[in-house]
PDB file of C-alpha atoms in Angstrom:
ATOM      1  CA  MET A  50      17.168   5.519   5.805  1.00  0.00           C
ATOM      2  CA  PRO A  51      14.328   4.382   8.079  1.00  0.00           C
ATOM      3  CA  GLU A  52      14.953   1.383  10.283  1.00  0.00           C
ATOM      4  CA  GLU A  53      13.434  -1.890   9.211  1.00  0.00           C
ATOM      5  CA  PRO A  54      10.280  -2.710  11.214  1.00  0.00           C
ATOM      6  CA  ASP A  55      10.825  -5.393  13.855  1.00  0.00           C
ATOM      7  CA  GLU A  56       7.160  -6.222  14.437  1.00  0.00           C
ATOM      8  CA  PRO A  57       4.104  -6.552  12.197  1.00  0.00           C
ATOM      9  CA  LEU A  58       2.302  -3.337  11.358  1.00  0.00           C
ATOM     10  CA  ALA A  59      -1.025  -3.154  13.196  1.00  0.00           C
ATOM     11  CA  LEU A  60      -3.851  -2.882  10.668  1.00  0.00           C
ATOM     12  CA  ASP A  61      -7.512  -2.368  11.465  1.00  0.00           C
ATOM     13  CA  ASP A  62     -10.300  -4.301   9.714  1.00  0.00           C
ATOM     14  CA  ARG A  63     -10.913  -1.636   7.051  1.00  0.00           C
ATOM     15  CA  GLU A  64      -7.198  -1.408   6.216  1.00  0.00           C
ATOM     16  CA  ARG A  65      -6.983  -5.190   5.935  1.00  0.00           C
ATOM     17  CA  ARG A  66     -10.060  -5.298   3.700  1.00  0.00           C
ATOM     18  CA  PHE A  67      -8.686  -2.517   1.476  1.00  0.00           C
ATOM     19  CA  LEU A  68      -5.240  -4.104   1.114  1.00  0.00           C
ATOM     20  CA  ARG A  69      -6.712  -7.549   0.468  1.00  0.00           C
ATOM     21  CA  ALA A  70      -8.935  -6.121  -2.284  1.00  0.00           C
ATOM     22  CA  ALA A  71      -6.050  -4.136  -3.759  1.00  0.00           C
ATOM     23  CA  MET A  72      -3.711  -7.119  -3.909  1.00  0.00           C
ATOM     24  CA  LEU A  73      -6.479  -9.322  -5.381  1.00  0.00           C
ATOM     25  CA  GLU A  74      -7.261  -6.772  -8.108  1.00  0.00           C
ATOM     26  CA  TRP A  75      -3.867  -7.429  -9.734  1.00  0.00           C
ATOM     27  CA  GLY A  76      -5.140 -10.919 -10.531  1.00  0.00           C
ATOM     28  CA  GLY A  77      -8.453  -9.625 -11.880  1.00  0.00           C
ATOM     29  CA  PRO A  78      -9.373  -6.443 -13.705  1.00  0.00           C
ATOM     30  CA  ALA A  79      -5.990  -4.696 -13.328  1.00  0.00           C
ATOM     31  CA  LYS A  80      -3.780  -4.805 -16.402  1.00  0.00           C
ATOM     32  CA  PRO A  81      -0.181  -3.881 -15.580  1.00  0.00           C
ATOM     33  CA  THR A  82       2.527  -3.604 -18.195  1.00  0.00           C
ATOM     34  CA  ASP A  83       6.009  -4.932 -17.536  1.00  0.00           C
ATOM     35  CA  ALA A  84       7.253  -1.347 -17.163  1.00  0.00           C
ATOM     36  CA  LEU A  85       4.591  -0.560 -14.542  1.00  0.00           C
ATOM     37  CA  ALA A  86       5.197  -3.806 -12.655  1.00  0.00           C
ATOM     38  CA  VAL A  87       8.920  -3.071 -12.454  1.00  0.00           C
ATOM     39  CA  ALA A  88       8.302   0.577 -11.488  1.00  0.00           C
ATOM     40  CA  LEU A  89       6.089  -0.643  -8.619  1.00  0.00           C
ATOM     41  CA  GLY A  90       8.866  -3.001  -7.475  1.00  0.00           C
ATOM     42  CA  PHE A  91       7.661  -6.279  -8.954  1.00  0.00           C
ATOM     43  CA  THR A  92       9.333  -8.659 -11.406  1.00  0.00           C
ATOM     44  CA  LYS A  93       7.061  -8.365 -14.452  1.00  0.00           C
ATOM     45  CA  ALA A  94       3.382  -8.081 -15.356  1.00  0.00           C
ATOM     46  CA  ALA A  95       2.918 -11.833 -15.786  1.00  0.00           C
ATOM     47  CA  THR A  96       4.007 -12.588 -12.214  1.00  0.00           C
ATOM     48  CA  MET A  97       2.628  -9.504 -10.466  1.00  0.00           C
ATOM     49  CA  SER A  98      -0.619 -11.178  -9.456  1.00  0.00           C
ATOM     50  CA  GLY A  99       1.225 -13.936  -7.627  1.00  0.00           C
ATOM     51  CA  GLU A 100       3.692 -11.507  -6.084  1.00  0.00           C
ATOM     52  CA  THR A 101       0.955  -9.205  -4.741  1.00  0.00           C
ATOM     53  CA  TRP A 102      -1.012 -12.142  -3.374  1.00  0.00           C
ATOM     54  CA  ALA A 103       2.111 -13.488  -1.661  1.00  0.00           C
ATOM     55  CA  LEU A 104       2.555 -10.088   0.013  1.00  0.00           C
ATOM     56  CA  TRP A 105      -1.061 -10.180   1.187  1.00  0.00           C
ATOM     57  CA  GLU A 106      -0.598 -13.665   2.632  1.00  0.00           C
ATOM     58  CA  ARG A 107       2.443 -12.421   4.567  1.00  0.00           C
ATOM     59  CA  ILE A 108       0.446  -9.445   5.899  1.00  0.00           C
ATOM     60  CA  GLU A 109      -2.475 -11.694   6.844  1.00  0.00           C
ATOM     61  CA  SER A 110      -0.226 -14.165   8.657  1.00  0.00           C
ATOM     62  CA  GLY A 111       1.283 -11.354  10.743  1.00  0.00           C
ATOM     63  CA  GLU A 112       4.721 -11.605   9.204  1.00  0.00           C
ATOM     64  CA  VAL A 113       7.042  -8.608   9.481  1.00  0.00           C
ATOM     65  CA  LEU A 114       7.458  -6.936   6.097  1.00  0.00           C
ATOM     66  CA  SER A 115      10.543  -4.988   5.116  1.00  0.00           C
ATOM     67  CA  SER A 116      10.375  -1.337   4.116  1.00  0.00           C
ATOM     68  CA  GLN A 117      10.799  -2.444   0.499  1.00  0.00           C
ATOM     69  CA  ASP A 118       7.825  -4.807   0.776  1.00  0.00           C
ATOM     70  CA  TRP A 119       5.617  -2.112   2.338  1.00  0.00           C
ATOM     71  CA  ARG A 120       6.608   0.268  -0.481  1.00  0.00           C
ATOM     72  CA  ARG A 121       5.498  -2.361  -2.997  1.00  0.00           C
ATOM     73  CA  VAL A 122       2.210  -2.942  -1.149  1.00  0.00           C
ATOM     74  CA  LEU A 123       1.438   0.776  -0.919  1.00  0.00           C
ATOM     75  CA  ALA A 124       2.412   1.561  -4.517  1.00  0.00           C
ATOM     76  CA  ALA A 125       0.401  -1.401  -5.835  1.00  0.00           C
ATOM     77  CA  ALA A 126      -2.641  -0.376  -3.777  1.00  0.00           C
ATOM     78  CA  GLU A 127      -2.418   3.260  -4.906  1.00  0.00           C
ATOM     79  CA  ALA A 128      -2.109   2.303  -8.569  1.00  0.00           C
ATOM     80  CA  VAL A 129      -4.834  -0.334  -8.645  1.00  0.00           C
ATOM     81  CA  PHE A 130      -7.321   1.860  -6.774  1.00  0.00           C
ATOM     82  CA  ALA A 131      -6.763   5.077  -8.713  1.00  0.00           C
ATOM     83  CA  SER A 132      -5.754   4.108 -12.241  1.00  0.00           C
ATOM     84  CA  ASP A 133      -8.470   3.401 -14.770  1.00  0.00           C
ATOM     85  CA  VAL A 134      -5.751   2.608 -17.342  1.00  0.00           C
ATOM     86  CA  PHE A 135      -3.709   0.013 -15.414  1.00  0.00           C
ATOM     87  CA  GLY A 136      -5.815  -0.694 -12.334  1.00  0.00           C
ATOM     88  CA  SER A 137      -9.464  -1.009 -11.405  1.00  0.00           C
ATOM     89  CA  GLY A 138     -10.155   2.718 -11.418  1.00  0.00           C
ATOM     90  CA  LEU A 139     -13.835   3.417 -11.963  1.00  0.00           C
ATOM     91  CA  ASP A 140     -14.667  -0.268 -11.445  1.00  0.00           C
ATOM     92  CA  TRP A 141     -13.061  -0.354  -7.966  1.00  0.00           C
ATOM     93  CA  PRO A 142     -16.311  -0.025  -5.959  1.00  0.00           C
ATOM     94  CA  THR A 143     -17.859  -2.916  -7.872  1.00  0.00           C
ATOM     95  CA  THR A 144     -14.880  -5.261  -7.959  1.00  0.00           C
ATOM     96  CA  SER A 145     -13.613  -4.558  -4.435  1.00  0.00           C
ATOM     97  CA  GLY A 146     -16.942  -4.043  -2.681  1.00  0.00           C
ATOM     98  CA  MET A 147     -15.596  -0.835  -1.094  1.00  0.00           C
ATOM     99  CA  PRO A 148     -17.026   2.590  -1.952  1.00  0.00           C
ATOM    100  CA  ASP A 149     -14.574   5.175  -3.268  1.00  0.00           C
ATOM    101  CA  ALA A 150     -15.052   7.518  -0.289  1.00  0.00           C
ATOM    102  CA  GLU A 151     -14.245   4.772   2.222  1.00  0.00           C
ATOM    103  CA  SER A 152     -11.338   3.551   0.107  1.00  0.00           C
ATOM    104  CA  ILE A 153      -9.681   6.948  -0.186  1.00  0.00           C
ATOM    105  CA  ALA A 154     -10.053   7.505   3.567  1.00  0.00           C
ATOM    106  CA  VAL A 155      -8.408   4.142   4.259  1.00  0.00           C
ATOM    107  CA  LEU A 156      -5.676   4.772   1.682  1.00  0.00           C
ATOM    108  CA  ARG A 157      -4.859   8.181   3.193  1.00  0.00           C
ATOM    109  CA  GLY A 158      -4.650   6.565   6.614  1.00  0.00           C
ATOM    110  CA  LEU A 159      -2.258   3.931   5.284  1.00  0.00           C
ATOM    111  CA  GLN A 160      -0.146   6.601   3.605  1.00  0.00           C
ATOM    112  CA  ARG A 161       0.199   8.313   6.976  1.00  0.00           C
ATOM    113  CA  LYS A 162       0.774   5.051   8.859  1.00  0.00           C
ATOM    114  CA  LEU A 163       3.513   3.815   6.556  1.00  0.00           C
ATOM    115  CA  PRO A 164       6.004   6.736   6.495  1.00  0.00           C
ATOM    116  CA  ARG A 165       8.439   4.694   8.565  1.00  0.00           C
ATOM    117  CA  CYS A 166       8.369   2.163   5.749  1.00  0.00           C
ATOM    118  CA  ARG A 167       9.311   4.400   2.852  1.00  0.00           C
ATOM    119  CA  GLY A 168      11.631   7.252   2.029  1.00  0.00           C
ATOM    120  CA  SER A 169      10.284  10.698   1.294  1.00  0.00           C
ATOM    121  CA  THR A 170      11.297  14.316   0.995  1.00  0.00           C
ATOM    122  CA  GLN A 171       8.067  15.134   2.850  1.00  0.00           C
ATOM    123  CA  PHE A 172       9.285  13.916   6.254  1.00  0.00           C
ATOM    124  CA  THR A 173      12.152  12.502   8.274  1.00  0.00           C
ATOM    125  CA  VAL A 174      12.055   9.596  10.681  1.00  0.00           C
ATOM    126  CA  ASN A 175      13.858  10.116  13.994  1.00  0.00           C
ATOM    127  CA  ASP A 176      15.799   7.378  15.822  1.00  0.00           C
ATOM    128  CA  SER A 177      12.801   6.909  18.111  1.00  0.00           C
ATOM    129  CA  GLY A 178      10.611   6.211  15.080  1.00  0.00           C
ATOM    130  CA  SER A 179       8.639   9.452  15.299  1.00  0.00           C
ATOM    131  CA  VAL A 180       7.974  11.367  12.101  1.00  0.00           C
ATOM    132  CA  THR A 181       8.769  15.044  11.539  1.00  0.00           C
ATOM    133  CA  LEU A 182       6.976  16.610   8.592  1.00  0.00           C
ATOM    134  CA  SER A 183       9.164  18.795   6.372  1.00  0.00           C
ATOM    135  CA  ASP A 184       6.230  20.937   5.328  1.00  0.00           C
ATOM    136  CA  PRO A 185       4.170  22.226   8.261  1.00  0.00           C
ATOM    137  CA  GLU A 186       1.274  22.895   5.851  1.00  0.00           C
ATOM    138  CA  ARG A 187       0.998  19.195   4.967  1.00  0.00           C
ATOM    139  CA  PRO A 188      -2.212  17.749   6.440  1.00  0.00           C
ATOM    140  CA  GLN A 189      -1.748  15.862   9.679  1.00  0.00           C
ATOM    141  CA  PRO A 190      -3.525  12.547  10.371  1.00  0.00           C
TER     142      PRO A 190
END
């Protein structure tokens, strides 16, 4: 299991803007079900908006998030950006103010930045914190 981070994850302005928009969307156009909220690591649909916003406030204040919290942030961002059923989907560019092309580029960067914060069969994390990809054909950052 990856070590818990001991310092805040450094995010650039675009990553911060994307994550802020993604966490806000759960209080707006996104419509999670209880099953989806729980699958994403949250308590239930009715409290997901508050839970995602609380995570954003912790990110914004520079607090260290656990691996579990980063998994919840990433999963919530992926779902709200991509899903037209549960998230913002096709409305994302309008509601977030970020074009799809920029958003997917930022999301892919976050997915590569966060491997130390989530488990995967796609890579291993060494004691030094470096990542070894299991599949050499997987795109590198």
